[in-house]
mmCIF file of C-alpha atoms and ligand atoms in Angstrom:
data_model
loop_
_atom_site.group_PDB
_atom_site.id
_atom_site.type_symbol
_atom_site.label_atom_id
_atom_site.label_comp_id
_atom_site.label_asym_id
_atom_site.label_seq_id
_atom_site.Cartn_x
_atom_site.Cartn_y
_atom_site.Cartn_z
ATOM 1 C CA MET A 1 13.779 14.535 -35.872
ATOM 2 C CA GLY A 2 15.268 15.775 -32.619
ATOM 3 C CA LYS A 3 17.325 13.910 -30.019
ATOM 4 C CA TYR A 4 14.114 13.236 -28.063
ATOM 5 C CA ALA A 5 11.955 11.923 -30.885
ATOM 6 C CA PHE A 6 11.793 8.624 -29.202
ATOM 7 C CA VAL A 7 10.125 10.194 -26.171
ATOM 8 C CA ASP A 8 7.551 11.999 -28.305
ATOM 9 C CA ALA A 9 6.823 8.712 -30.051
ATOM 10 C CA ALA A 10 6.405 6.877 -26.668
ATOM 11 C CA LEU A 11 4.086 9.589 -25.374
ATOM 12 C CA GLN A 12 2.058 9.462 -28.609
ATOM 13 C CA GLU A 13 1.755 5.691 -28.218
ATOM 14 C CA LEU A 14 0.360 6.056 -24.779
ATOM 15 C CA ARG A 15 -2.141 8.601 -26.132
ATOM 16 C CA ASP A 16 -3.108 6.275 -29.064
ATOM 17 C CA GLN A 17 -3.648 3.356 -26.698
ATOM 18 C CA GLY A 18 -5.785 5.504 -24.288
ATOM 19 C CA LEU A 19 -3.247 5.059 -21.507
ATOM 20 C CA TYR A 20 -2.162 8.663 -21.200
ATOM 21 C CA ASN A 21 -2.806 9.729 -17.674
ATOM 22 C CA THR A 22 -4.007 13.306 -17.026
ATOM 23 C CA ILE A 23 -2.824 13.785 -13.449
ATOM 24 C CA ARG A 24 -5.136 15.828 -11.230
ATOM 25 C CA THR A 25 -3.697 18.372 -8.849
ATOM 26 C CA ILE A 26 -4.883 18.745 -5.295
ATOM 27 C CA GLU A 27 -5.111 22.374 -4.026
ATOM 28 C CA SER A 28 -5.952 21.693 -0.448
ATOM 29 C CA SER A 29 -4.909 19.349 2.439
ATOM 30 C CA VAL A 30 -6.073 15.779 1.999
ATOM 31 C CA GLY A 31 -9.198 15.060 3.882
ATOM 32 C CA ALA A 32 -12.688 13.638 3.090
ATOM 33 C CA TRP A 33 -13.123 16.509 0.739
ATOM 34 C CA VAL A 34 -10.311 17.941 -1.377
ATOM 35 C CA VAL A 35 -10.082 20.971 -3.774
ATOM 36 C CA VAL A 36 -9.226 19.890 -7.338
ATOM 37 C CA ASP A 37 -9.210 22.358 -10.240
ATOM 38 C CA GLY A 38 -10.724 24.976 -7.970
ATOM 39 C CA ARG A 39 -13.672 22.636 -7.093
ATOM 40 C CA ARG A 40 -14.437 20.987 -3.758
ATOM 41 C CA VAL A 41 -14.968 17.288 -4.349
ATOM 42 C CA LEU A 42 -15.504 14.216 -2.157
ATOM 43 C CA ASN A 43 -12.202 12.327 -2.049
ATOM 44 C CA MET A 44 -12.601 8.600 -2.580
ATOM 45 C CA CYS A 45 -9.213 7.650 -3.912
ATOM 46 C CA SER A 46 -6.496 8.469 -1.498
ATOM 47 C CA ASN A 47 -4.903 5.934 0.869
ATOM 48 C CA ASN A 48 -5.577 8.097 3.792
ATOM 49 C CA TYR A 49 -7.461 5.298 5.620
ATOM 50 C CA LEU A 50 -7.547 6.816 9.078
ATOM 51 C CA GLY A 51 -7.904 10.414 8.084
ATOM 52 C CA PHE A 52 -4.406 11.134 9.505
ATOM 53 C CA ALA A 53 -3.069 13.104 6.531
ATOM 54 C CA ASN A 54 -4.269 16.368 7.962
ATOM 55 C CA ASP A 55 -4.901 15.270 11.583
ATOM 56 C CA GLU A 56 -4.253 18.081 14.070
ATOM 57 C CA ARG A 57 -2.177 15.914 16.359
ATOM 58 C CA LEU A 58 0.122 14.869 13.632
ATOM 59 C CA CYS A 59 0.443 18.348 12.231
ATOM 60 C CA THR A 60 1.300 19.727 15.639
ATOM 61 C CA ALA A 61 4.021 17.089 16.128
ATOM 62 C CA ALA A 62 5.497 17.978 12.723
ATOM 63 C CA HIS A 63 5.469 21.780 13.563
ATOM 64 C CA ASP A 64 7.133 21.081 16.874
ATOM 65 C CA ALA A 65 9.767 18.921 15.307
ATOM 66 C CA ILE A 66 10.561 21.594 12.757
ATOM 67 C CA ASN A 67 11.021 24.163 15.578
ATOM 68 C CA GLU A 68 13.328 21.887 17.452
ATOM 69 C CA TYR A 69 15.210 19.948 14.700
ATOM 70 C CA GLY A 70 14.756 22.090 11.552
ATOM 71 C CA VAL A 71 13.620 20.808 8.232
ATOM 72 C CA GLY A 72 16.216 18.358 7.127
ATOM 73 C CA PRO A 73 18.846 15.997 8.514
ATOM 74 C CA GLY A 74 21.410 16.946 5.866
ATOM 75 C CA ALA A 75 22.914 13.474 5.666
ATOM 76 C CA VAL A 76 22.303 9.814 5.152
ATOM 77 C CA ARG A 77 21.367 7.890 8.292
ATOM 78 C CA SER A 78 24.772 5.968 8.471
ATOM 79 C CA ILE A 79 26.887 9.173 8.368
ATOM 80 C CA ALA A 80 25.283 12.024 10.285
ATOM 81 C CA GLY A 81 21.567 11.803 9.588
ATOM 82 C CA THR A 82 20.298 9.675 12.457
ATOM 83 C CA MET A 83 18.509 11.950 14.879
ATOM 84 C CA SER A 84 16.979 10.902 18.172
ATOM 85 C CA LEU A 85 13.588 11.103 16.466
ATOM 86 C CA HIS A 86 14.527 8.269 14.042
ATOM 87 C CA ILE A 87 15.529 6.081 16.944
ATOM 88 C CA GLU A 88 12.355 6.851 18.818
ATOM 89 C CA LEU A 89 10.306 6.034 15.814
ATOM 90 C CA GLU A 90 12.043 2.711 15.297
ATOM 91 C CA LYS A 91 11.480 1.718 18.959
ATOM 92 C CA LYS A 92 7.808 2.675 18.636
ATOM 93 C CA ILE A 93 7.290 0.761 15.386
ATOM 94 C CA ALA A 94 8.930 -2.380 16.874
ATOM 95 C CA ALA A 95 6.726 -2.159 19.953
ATOM 96 C CA PHE A 96 3.629 -1.528 17.885
ATOM 97 C CA LYS A 97 4.277 -4.411 15.544
ATOM 98 C CA GLY A 98 5.406 -6.756 18.338
ATOM 99 C CA ALA A 99 8.760 -7.271 16.570
ATOM 100 C CA GLU A 100 12.231 -7.437 18.068
ATOM 101 C CA ALA A 101 13.516 -4.534 16.101
ATOM 102 C CA ALA A 102 12.678 -2.083 13.344
ATOM 103 C CA LEU A 103 14.406 0.070 10.915
ATOM 104 C CA SER A 104 12.856 3.214 9.398
ATOM 105 C CA VAL A 105 13.745 4.245 5.824
ATOM 106 C CA GLN A 106 12.368 7.006 3.598
ATOM 107 C CA SER A 107 9.433 5.148 1.853
ATOM 108 C CA GLY A 108 7.632 1.861 1.466
ATOM 109 C CA LEU A 109 9.321 1.388 -1.928
ATOM 110 C CA ASN A 110 12.696 1.672 -0.243
ATOM 111 C CA THR A 111 11.866 -1.031 2.251
ATOM 112 C CA ASN A 112 11.819 -3.595 -0.582
ATOM 113 C CA LEU A 113 14.917 -2.185 -2.243
ATOM 114 C CA ALA A 114 16.710 -2.283 1.112
ATOM 115 C CA THR A 115 15.817 -5.753 2.187
ATOM 116 C CA ILE A 116 15.395 -8.171 -0.765
ATOM 117 C CA PRO A 117 18.777 -7.571 -2.457
ATOM 118 C CA LEU A 118 20.573 -7.642 0.847
ATOM 119 C CA LEU A 119 19.185 -10.967 2.044
ATOM 120 C CA MET A 120 19.242 -12.873 -1.258
ATOM 121 C CA GLY A 121 22.244 -13.726 -3.374
ATOM 122 C CA LYS A 122 22.750 -15.715 -6.519
ATOM 123 C CA GLU A 123 22.738 -19.091 -4.779
ATOM 124 C CA ASP A 124 19.297 -18.469 -3.245
ATOM 125 C CA VAL A 125 15.687 -18.714 -4.412
ATOM 126 C CA LEU A 126 12.776 -16.255 -4.070
ATOM 127 C CA PHE A 127 9.119 -17.062 -4.305
ATOM 128 C CA THR A 128 6.895 -14.146 -5.216
ATOM 129 C CA ASP A 129 3.083 -13.774 -5.737
ATOM 130 C CA GLU A 130 2.352 -12.805 -9.350
ATOM 131 C CA LEU A 131 0.325 -9.750 -8.195
ATOM 132 C CA ASN A 132 2.927 -8.401 -5.793
ATOM 133 C CA HIS A 133 3.511 -4.597 -5.786
ATOM 134 C CA ALA A 134 5.872 -3.031 -8.150
ATOM 135 C CA SER A 135 8.303 -2.121 -5.432
ATOM 136 C CA ILE A 136 8.703 -5.887 -4.570
ATOM 137 C CA ILE A 137 9.216 -6.609 -8.197
ATOM 138 C CA ASP A 138 11.882 -3.977 -8.344
ATOM 139 C CA GLY A 139 13.523 -5.373 -5.175
ATOM 140 C CA VAL A 140 13.579 -8.764 -6.695
ATOM 141 C CA ARG A 141 15.130 -7.442 -9.861
ATOM 142 C CA LEU A 142 18.031 -6.145 -7.855
ATOM 143 C CA THR A 143 19.009 -9.564 -6.785
ATOM 144 C CA LYS A 144 20.752 -12.331 -8.638
ATOM 145 C CA ALA A 145 18.664 -14.918 -6.860
ATOM 146 C CA LYS A 146 16.616 -17.473 -8.765
ATOM 147 C CA ARG A 147 13.024 -15.994 -9.091
ATOM 148 C CA VAL A 148 9.954 -18.252 -8.837
ATOM 149 C CA ILE A 149 6.605 -16.471 -9.494
ATOM 150 C CA PHE A 150 3.552 -18.279 -8.066
ATOM 151 C CA PRO A 151 -0.013 -17.858 -9.180
ATOM 152 C CA HIS A 152 -2.011 -15.376 -7.086
ATOM 153 C CA ARG A 153 -2.690 -16.746 -3.541
ATOM 154 C CA ASP A 154 -2.276 -20.280 -4.817
ATOM 155 C CA ILE A 155 -0.872 -22.310 -1.920
ATOM 156 C CA ALA A 156 -0.955 -25.629 -3.677
ATOM 157 C CA ALA A 157 1.180 -24.230 -6.528
ATOM 158 C CA LEU A 158 3.495 -22.539 -3.958
ATOM 159 C CA ALA A 159 3.987 -25.900 -2.182
ATOM 160 C CA ASP A 160 4.894 -27.645 -5.424
ATOM 161 C CA LEU A 161 7.340 -24.949 -6.253
ATOM 162 C CA LEU A 162 8.965 -25.155 -2.756
ATOM 163 C CA GLU A 163 9.240 -28.897 -3.299
ATOM 164 C CA GLU A 164 10.893 -28.489 -6.733
ATOM 165 C CA ASN A 165 13.464 -26.088 -5.147
ATOM 166 C CA LYS A 166 13.963 -27.781 -1.844
ATOM 167 C CA GLU A 167 17.652 -28.467 -2.531
ATOM 168 C CA ILE A 168 18.368 -24.737 -2.546
ATOM 169 C CA GLU A 169 19.334 -23.843 0.983
ATOM 170 C CA LYS A 170 18.131 -20.230 1.456
ATOM 171 C CA LYS A 171 14.581 -19.533 0.344
ATOM 172 C CA LEU A 172 12.504 -16.484 0.866
ATOM 173 C CA ILE A 173 8.696 -16.184 0.117
ATOM 174 C CA ILE A 174 7.499 -12.636 -0.418
ATOM 175 C CA THR A 175 3.961 -11.457 -0.563
ATOM 176 C CA ASP A 176 1.816 -8.317 -0.304
ATOM 177 C CA GLY A 177 -0.374 -8.617 2.781
ATOM 178 C CA VAL A 178 -3.410 -6.804 1.275
ATOM 179 C CA PHE A 179 -3.431 -6.715 -2.542
ATOM 180 C CA SER A 180 -4.120 -3.087 -3.343
ATOM 181 C CA MET A 181 -6.204 -3.368 -6.575
ATOM 182 C CA ASP A 182 -8.673 -5.992 -5.318
ATOM 183 C CA GLY A 183 -8.441 -5.622 -1.488
ATOM 184 C CA ASP A 184 -8.004 -9.395 -1.014
ATOM 185 C CA LEU A 185 -5.565 -10.768 1.660
ATOM 186 C CA ALA A 186 -2.527 -13.073 1.238
ATOM 187 C CA PRO A 187 -3.289 -16.479 2.730
ATOM 188 C CA LEU A 188 -0.622 -15.830 5.330
ATOM 189 C CA PRO A 189 -1.265 -18.682 7.772
ATOM 190 C CA GLU A 190 -1.044 -21.235 4.906
ATOM 191 C CA ILE A 191 2.090 -19.495 3.466
ATOM 192 C CA VAL A 192 3.695 -19.594 6.919
ATOM 193 C CA GLU A 193 2.884 -23.384 7.249
ATOM 194 C CA ALA A 194 4.349 -24.176 3.804
ATOM 195 C CA ALA A 195 7.438 -22.010 4.703
ATOM 196 C CA GLU A 196 7.945 -23.922 7.925
ATOM 197 C CA ARG A 197 7.729 -27.291 6.143
ATOM 198 C CA TYR A 198 10.559 -26.201 3.776
ATOM 199 C CA ASP A 199 12.480 -24.123 6.177
ATOM 200 C CA ALA A 200 11.899 -20.945 4.075
ATOM 201 C CA MET A 201 11.792 -17.346 5.323
ATOM 202 C CA VAL A 202 8.614 -15.287 4.920
ATOM 203 C CA MET A 203 8.448 -11.561 4.164
ATOM 204 C CA VAL A 204 5.227 -9.641 3.967
ATOM 205 C CA ASP A 205 4.687 -6.150 2.647
ATOM 206 C CA ASP A 206 1.931 -4.729 4.804
ATOM 207 C CA ALA A 207 1.532 -1.391 3.121
ATOM 208 C CA HIS A 208 -2.223 -1.604 2.946
ATOM 209 C CA GLY A 209 -2.706 -3.643 6.110
ATOM 210 C CA GLU A 210 -0.990 -1.192 8.381
ATOM 211 C CA GLY A 211 -3.639 0.801 10.342
ATOM 212 C CA VAL A 212 -6.290 -1.281 8.795
ATOM 213 C CA LEU A 213 -5.983 -4.967 9.955
ATOM 214 C CA GLY A 214 -5.333 -6.428 13.358
ATOM 215 C CA SER A 215 -5.810 -4.992 16.889
ATOM 216 C CA HIS A 216 -5.450 -1.118 16.688
ATOM 217 C CA GLY A 217 -4.297 -1.489 13.072
ATOM 218 C CA ARG A 218 -1.180 -3.443 13.882
ATOM 219 C CA GLY A 219 -1.358 -5.112 10.526
ATOM 220 C CA ILE A 220 -1.733 -8.510 8.885
ATOM 221 C CA VAL A 221 0.575 -10.492 11.154
ATOM 222 C CA ASP A 222 -1.415 -9.407 14.149
ATOM 223 C CA HIS A 223 -4.700 -10.020 12.247
ATOM 224 C CA PHE A 224 -3.801 -13.736 11.779
ATOM 225 C CA GLY A 225 -1.998 -14.081 15.107
ATOM 226 C CA LEU A 226 1.270 -15.029 13.379
ATOM 227 C CA HIS A 227 3.720 -13.106 15.697
ATOM 228 C CA GLY A 228 7.095 -14.718 15.590
ATOM 229 C CA ARG A 229 6.317 -16.893 12.612
ATOM 230 C CA VAL A 230 6.633 -14.256 9.867
ATOM 231 C CA ASP A 231 10.375 -13.358 9.577
ATOM 232 C CA ILE A 232 10.081 -9.838 8.068
ATOM 233 C CA GLU A 233 7.266 -7.304 7.943
ATOM 234 C CA CYS A 234 7.759 -4.214 5.932
ATOM 235 C CA GLY A 235 5.361 -1.354 5.391
ATOM 236 C CA THR A 236 4.754 2.272 4.788
ATOM 237 C CA MET A 237 3.796 5.289 6.807
ATOM 238 C CA SER A 238 2.307 6.947 3.669
ATOM 239 C CA LYS A 239 -1.108 5.143 3.586
ATOM 240 C CA ALA A 240 -3.085 4.716 6.857
ATOM 241 C CA PHE A 241 -0.438 6.697 8.712
ATOM 242 C CA GLY A 242 -1.041 9.658 6.241
ATOM 243 C CA VAL A 243 2.650 10.738 6.263
ATOM 244 C CA MET A 244 5.671 9.448 4.426
ATOM 245 C CA GLY A 245 8.310 6.868 5.258
ATOM 246 C CA GLY A 246 8.799 3.045 5.359
ATOM 247 C CA TYR A 247 9.827 0.503 7.945
ATOM 248 C CA ILE A 248 11.162 -3.002 8.138
ATOM 249 C CA ALA A 249 10.365 -4.901 11.410
ATOM 250 C CA GLY A 250 11.822 -8.274 12.334
ATOM 251 C CA PRO A 251 14.497 -10.127 14.198
ATOM 252 C CA ALA A 252 17.238 -7.937 15.639
ATOM 253 C CA PRO A 253 20.137 -9.428 13.631
ATOM 254 C CA ILE A 254 18.405 -8.787 10.309
ATOM 255 C CA VAL A 255 17.560 -5.145 11.293
ATOM 256 C CA GLU A 256 21.198 -4.695 12.409
ATOM 257 C CA TYR A 257 22.474 -6.115 9.068
ATOM 258 C CA LEU A 258 20.087 -3.696 7.205
ATOM 259 C CA ARG A 259 21.447 -0.746 9.305
ATOM 260 C CA GLN A 260 25.017 -1.768 8.190
ATOM 261 C CA ARG A 261 24.450 -2.413 4.606
ATOM 262 C CA ALA A 262 21.014 -1.560 3.078
ATOM 263 C CA ARG A 263 21.518 0.728 0.175
ATOM 264 C CA PRO A 264 18.581 3.151 0.657
ATOM 265 C CA PHE A 265 19.804 3.610 4.316
ATOM 266 C CA LEU A 266 23.456 4.148 3.310
ATOM 267 C CA PHE A 267 22.975 6.130 0.070
ATOM 268 C CA SER A 268 19.796 8.234 0.420
ATOM 269 C CA SER A 269 19.362 10.909 3.052
ATOM 270 C CA ALA A 270 17.374 10.355 6.203
ATOM 271 C CA ALA A 271 13.587 11.138 6.480
ATOM 272 C CA THR A 272 12.929 14.734 7.718
ATOM 273 C CA PRO A 273 12.194 15.582 11.273
ATOM 274 C CA ALA A 274 8.631 16.714 10.426
ATOM 275 C CA ASP A 275 7.813 13.428 8.684
ATOM 276 C CA VAL A 276 9.277 11.260 11.474
ATOM 277 C CA ALA A 277 7.694 13.245 14.252
ATOM 278 C CA ALA A 278 4.308 12.979 12.537
ATOM 279 C CA CYS A 279 4.824 9.198 12.148
ATOM 280 C CA ILE A 280 5.535 8.883 15.791
ATOM 281 C CA ALA A 281 2.403 10.813 16.609
ATOM 282 C CA ALA A 282 0.370 8.535 14.353
ATOM 283 C CA ILE A 283 1.649 5.487 16.304
ATOM 284 C CA ASP A 284 0.902 7.105 19.565
ATOM 285 C CA VAL A 285 -2.655 7.919 18.575
ATOM 286 C CA LEU A 286 -3.285 4.410 17.276
ATOM 287 C CA THR A 287 -1.806 2.752 20.325
ATOM 288 C CA GLU A 288 -4.078 4.775 22.507
ATOM 289 C CA THR A 289 -7.363 4.262 20.526
ATOM 290 C CA ASP A 290 -8.731 2.017 17.825
ATOM 291 C CA GLU A 291 -11.520 4.332 17.159
ATOM 292 C CA PRO A 292 -10.323 5.414 13.641
ATOM 293 C CA VAL A 293 -9.810 1.753 12.667
ATOM 294 C CA ARG A 294 -13.356 0.792 13.709
ATOM 295 C CA LYS A 295 -14.787 3.891 11.850
ATOM 296 C CA LEU A 296 -12.888 2.855 8.737
ATOM 297 C CA TRP A 297 -14.292 -0.658 8.710
ATOM 298 C CA ALA A 298 -17.838 0.647 9.472
ATOM 299 C CA ASN A 299 -17.600 2.988 6.541
ATOM 300 C CA GLY A 300 -16.263 0.275 4.269
ATOM 301 C CA ASP A 301 -18.980 -2.130 5.247
ATOM 302 C CA TYR A 302 -21.751 0.439 4.847
ATOM 303 C CA PHE A 303 -20.584 1.597 1.422
ATOM 304 C CA THR A 304 -20.054 -1.883 0.022
ATOM 305 C CA GLN A 305 -23.497 -2.980 1.207
ATOM 306 C CA LYS A 306 -25.189 0.020 -0.316
ATOM 307 C CA LEU A 307 -23.423 -0.510 -3.699
ATOM 308 C CA GLU A 308 -24.278 -4.201 -3.777
ATOM 309 C CA GLU A 309 -27.950 -3.401 -3.039
ATOM 310 C CA LEU A 310 -27.838 -1.069 -6.077
ATOM 311 C CA GLY A 311 -26.572 -4.006 -8.175
ATOM 312 C CA PHE A 312 -22.861 -3.117 -8.499
ATOM 313 C CA ASP A 313 -20.244 -5.877 -8.558
ATOM 314 C CA THR A 314 -17.716 -4.925 -5.792
ATOM 315 C CA GLY A 315 -15.335 -7.792 -6.428
ATOM 316 C CA GLU A 316 -13.702 -10.053 -3.774
ATOM 317 C CA SER A 317 -12.415 -7.376 -1.312
ATOM 318 C CA GLU A 318 -11.848 -8.338 2.264
ATOM 319 C CA THR A 319 -10.846 -4.734 3.339
ATOM 320 C CA PRO A 320 -12.127 -1.193 2.946
ATOM 321 C CA ILE A 321 -10.584 -1.171 -0.526
ATOM 322 C CA THR A 322 -13.681 -1.316 -2.644
ATOM 323 C CA PRO A 323 -13.268 -2.021 -6.366
ATOM 324 C CA VAL A 324 -16.424 -1.287 -8.393
ATOM 325 C CA MET A 325 -15.978 -3.613 -11.294
ATOM 326 C CA LEU A 326 -16.870 -2.209 -14.715
ATOM 327 C CA GLY A 327 -15.032 -4.292 -17.281
ATOM 328 C CA GLU A 328 -13.881 -2.237 -20.226
ATOM 329 C CA ALA A 329 -11.382 0.647 -19.679
ATOM 330 C CA HIS A 330 -13.357 3.312 -21.575
ATOM 331 C CA LEU A 331 -16.420 2.645 -19.350
ATOM 332 C CA ALA A 332 -14.303 3.031 -16.172
ATOM 333 C CA TRP A 333 -12.783 6.300 -17.491
ATOM 334 C CA ASP A 334 -16.283 7.610 -18.464
ATOM 335 C CA PHE A 335 -17.686 6.588 -15.132
ATOM 336 C CA SER A 336 -14.830 8.364 -13.194
ATOM 337 C CA LYS A 337 -15.319 11.498 -15.365
ATOM 338 C CA ARG A 338 -18.978 11.540 -14.790
ATOM 339 C CA LEU A 339 -18.548 11.118 -10.987
ATOM 340 C CA PHE A 340 -16.124 13.933 -10.965
ATOM 341 C CA GLU A 341 -18.615 16.228 -12.684
ATOM 342 C CA GLU A 342 -20.973 15.255 -9.914
ATOM 343 C CA GLY A 343 -18.404 16.096 -7.198
ATOM 344 C CA VAL A 344 -16.981 12.707 -6.463
ATOM 345 C CA PHE A 345 -13.238 12.126 -7.050
ATOM 346 C CA ALA A 346 -12.630 8.369 -7.632
ATOM 347 C CA THR A 347 -10.101 7.276 -10.208
ATOM 348 C CA ALA A 348 -10.481 4.566 -12.742
ATOM 349 C CA ILE A 349 -8.001 1.835 -12.816
ATOM 350 C CA ALA A 350 -7.345 -0.127 -15.980
ATOM 351 C CA PHE A 351 -4.705 -2.170 -17.821
ATOM 352 C CA PRO A 352 -1.777 -2.418 -17.281
ATOM 353 C CA THR A 353 -2.428 -1.862 -13.535
ATOM 354 C CA VAL A 354 -5.166 -4.509 -13.615
ATOM 355 C CA PRO A 355 -5.863 -7.173 -16.255
ATOM 356 C CA LYS A 356 -7.642 -6.254 -19.542
ATOM 357 C CA GLY A 357 -11.359 -6.463 -19.237
ATOM 358 C CA LYS A 358 -11.163 -5.916 -15.418
ATOM 359 C CA ALA A 359 -11.236 -2.097 -15.363
ATOM 360 C CA ARG A 360 -12.854 -0.549 -12.316
ATOM 361 C CA ILE A 361 -13.318 2.439 -10.086
ATOM 362 C CA ARG A 362 -11.221 1.730 -7.007
ATOM 363 C CA VAL A 363 -12.979 3.408 -3.993
ATOM 364 C CA MET A 364 -10.828 3.965 -0.981
ATOM 365 C CA LEU A 365 -12.847 4.467 2.123
ATOM 366 C CA SER A 366 -11.558 6.503 5.095
ATOM 367 C CA ALA A 367 -12.388 7.051 8.692
ATOM 368 C CA ALA A 368 -12.493 10.789 7.574
ATOM 369 C CA HIS A 369 -15.755 10.132 5.644
ATOM 370 C CA SER A 370 -19.009 11.033 7.469
ATOM 371 C CA GLN A 371 -22.278 9.367 7.094
ATOM 372 C CA GLU A 372 -23.459 12.148 4.837
ATOM 373 C CA ASP A 373 -20.308 11.860 2.700
ATOM 374 C CA LEU A 374 -21.022 8.163 2.128
ATOM 375 C CA ASP A 375 -24.697 8.766 1.257
ATOM 376 C CA PHE A 376 -23.628 11.546 -1.109
ATOM 377 C CA ALA A 377 -21.211 9.131 -2.861
ATOM 378 C CA VAL A 378 -23.795 6.345 -3.001
ATOM 379 C CA GLU A 379 -26.336 8.691 -4.606
ATOM 380 C CA LYS A 380 -23.857 9.706 -7.235
ATOM 381 C CA PHE A 381 -22.691 6.165 -7.990
ATOM 382 C CA ALA A 382 -26.358 5.281 -8.411
ATOM 383 C CA MET A 383 -27.080 8.163 -10.748
ATOM 384 C CA VAL A 384 -24.047 7.576 -12.898
ATOM 385 C CA GLY A 385 -24.461 3.873 -12.900
ATOM 386 C CA ARG A 386 -27.939 4.157 -14.267
ATOM 387 C CA GLN A 387 -26.943 6.757 -16.918
ATOM 388 C CA LEU A 388 -24.146 4.601 -18.163
ATOM 389 C CA GLY A 389 -26.333 1.407 -18.067
ATOM 390 C CA VAL A 390 -24.142 -0.362 -15.423
ATOM 391 C CA ILE A 391 -27.120 -0.915 -13.133
ATOM 392 C CA SER A 392 -30.875 -0.751 -13.889
HETATM 393 C C1 PLP B 1 2.129 1.756 -1.695
HETATM 394 C C2 PLP B 1 2.993 0.500 -1.545
HETATM 395 C C3 PLP B 1 4.374 0.684 -1.392
HETATM 396 C C4 PLP B 1 5.044 1.975 -1.546
HETATM 397 O O1 PLP B 1 4.938 2.752 -0.339
HETATM 398 P P1 PLP B 1 5.520 4.205 -0.378
HETATM 399 O O2 PLP B 1 5.719 4.604 1.035
HETATM 400 O O3 PLP B 1 4.417 5.013 -1.091
HETATM 401 O O4 PLP B 1 6.846 4.193 -1.147
HETATM 402 C C5 PLP B 1 5.087 -0.483 -1.217
HETATM 403 N N1 PLP B 1 4.480 -1.692 -1.160
HETATM 404 C C6 PLP B 1 3.140 -1.848 -1.342
HETATM 405 C C7 PLP B 1 2.582 -3.205 -1.249
HETATM 406 C C8 PLP B 1 2.301 -0.702 -1.498
HETATM 407 O O5 PLP B 1 1.041 -0.884 -1.678
#
């Protein structure tokens, strides 16, 4: 019985419950194909929606930034870590999003940790969708505000809860823009209407909408034409943008307050020059052309249609996130393992990430996929689906 016996027990419990995750290691850059365990496999599970993760223009920008600015800022943003690159990125994000101002932080997770506890105190009330991302949940946990969790995308329930809490002066509704496990969208126009009736603020985490929804991938607010009616948009540069970093876009006073007091901004070092320069390049590319966004959607539509023709259940997705619903966790694990043997890397997702009985393979389409790649994947899904009795 050692000091760490409790850890051994916890790990054993994960193994016993079939929840122990064997993490695969990528041995190449992240493109349509990746090298895993020495094998080249078709990548259908990274969030590299636009194929930017190894895009030459972004890589060149990163190299140039290292040559000019070095590899690290050596300080937090508020002391000596703010470089001209960070300011340039913030201006570009604000312009791209059509927001008054923007703040860049190190990651999408940090956007929620920065914003939610700063805006909401113990006298206030927060309304949060039950399926919101873990980083929103953690941001909410850092506040002393009253928490009200509303059923997934349920506007009637949200309206009732707003009514019940209408005496509380400061209210904030927080939702994911695109829900990452099912690919469905928040009913943002209805949320905004309800918020306006009760004078509540709205914050949307657009991590999976960025680069995917709206004109040139400007995100969910642009998609629904809600500019000026959503108070705060936050998001990440780690998915469609293929790099790393988070941003918060919104009214200038809120962004200024974050700059003065947000803890990830004050107490964690600034993003590196290479990352920031690559993010700037990503926005420049997308501002100039929407070609990768259109390719992404065409790939998503094609793949979903082919899988449905084969008899697969692809859920309720409204985006290029394509869940292939399988039900029991062990079937999803087996399916993913068989796909991998056939050269397709697509991970299984099961409880606790999704509800019990709703295990699936979550396929992430990308603009990087060619027609041949998609046909290869469809062929392998068909083959494994028949072998495992999922389709006939
Ligand atoms: C992925 C994700 C994040 C985290 O972004 P990182 O940049 O990887 O930290 C935050 N919110 C949502 C909704 C996400 O899907």
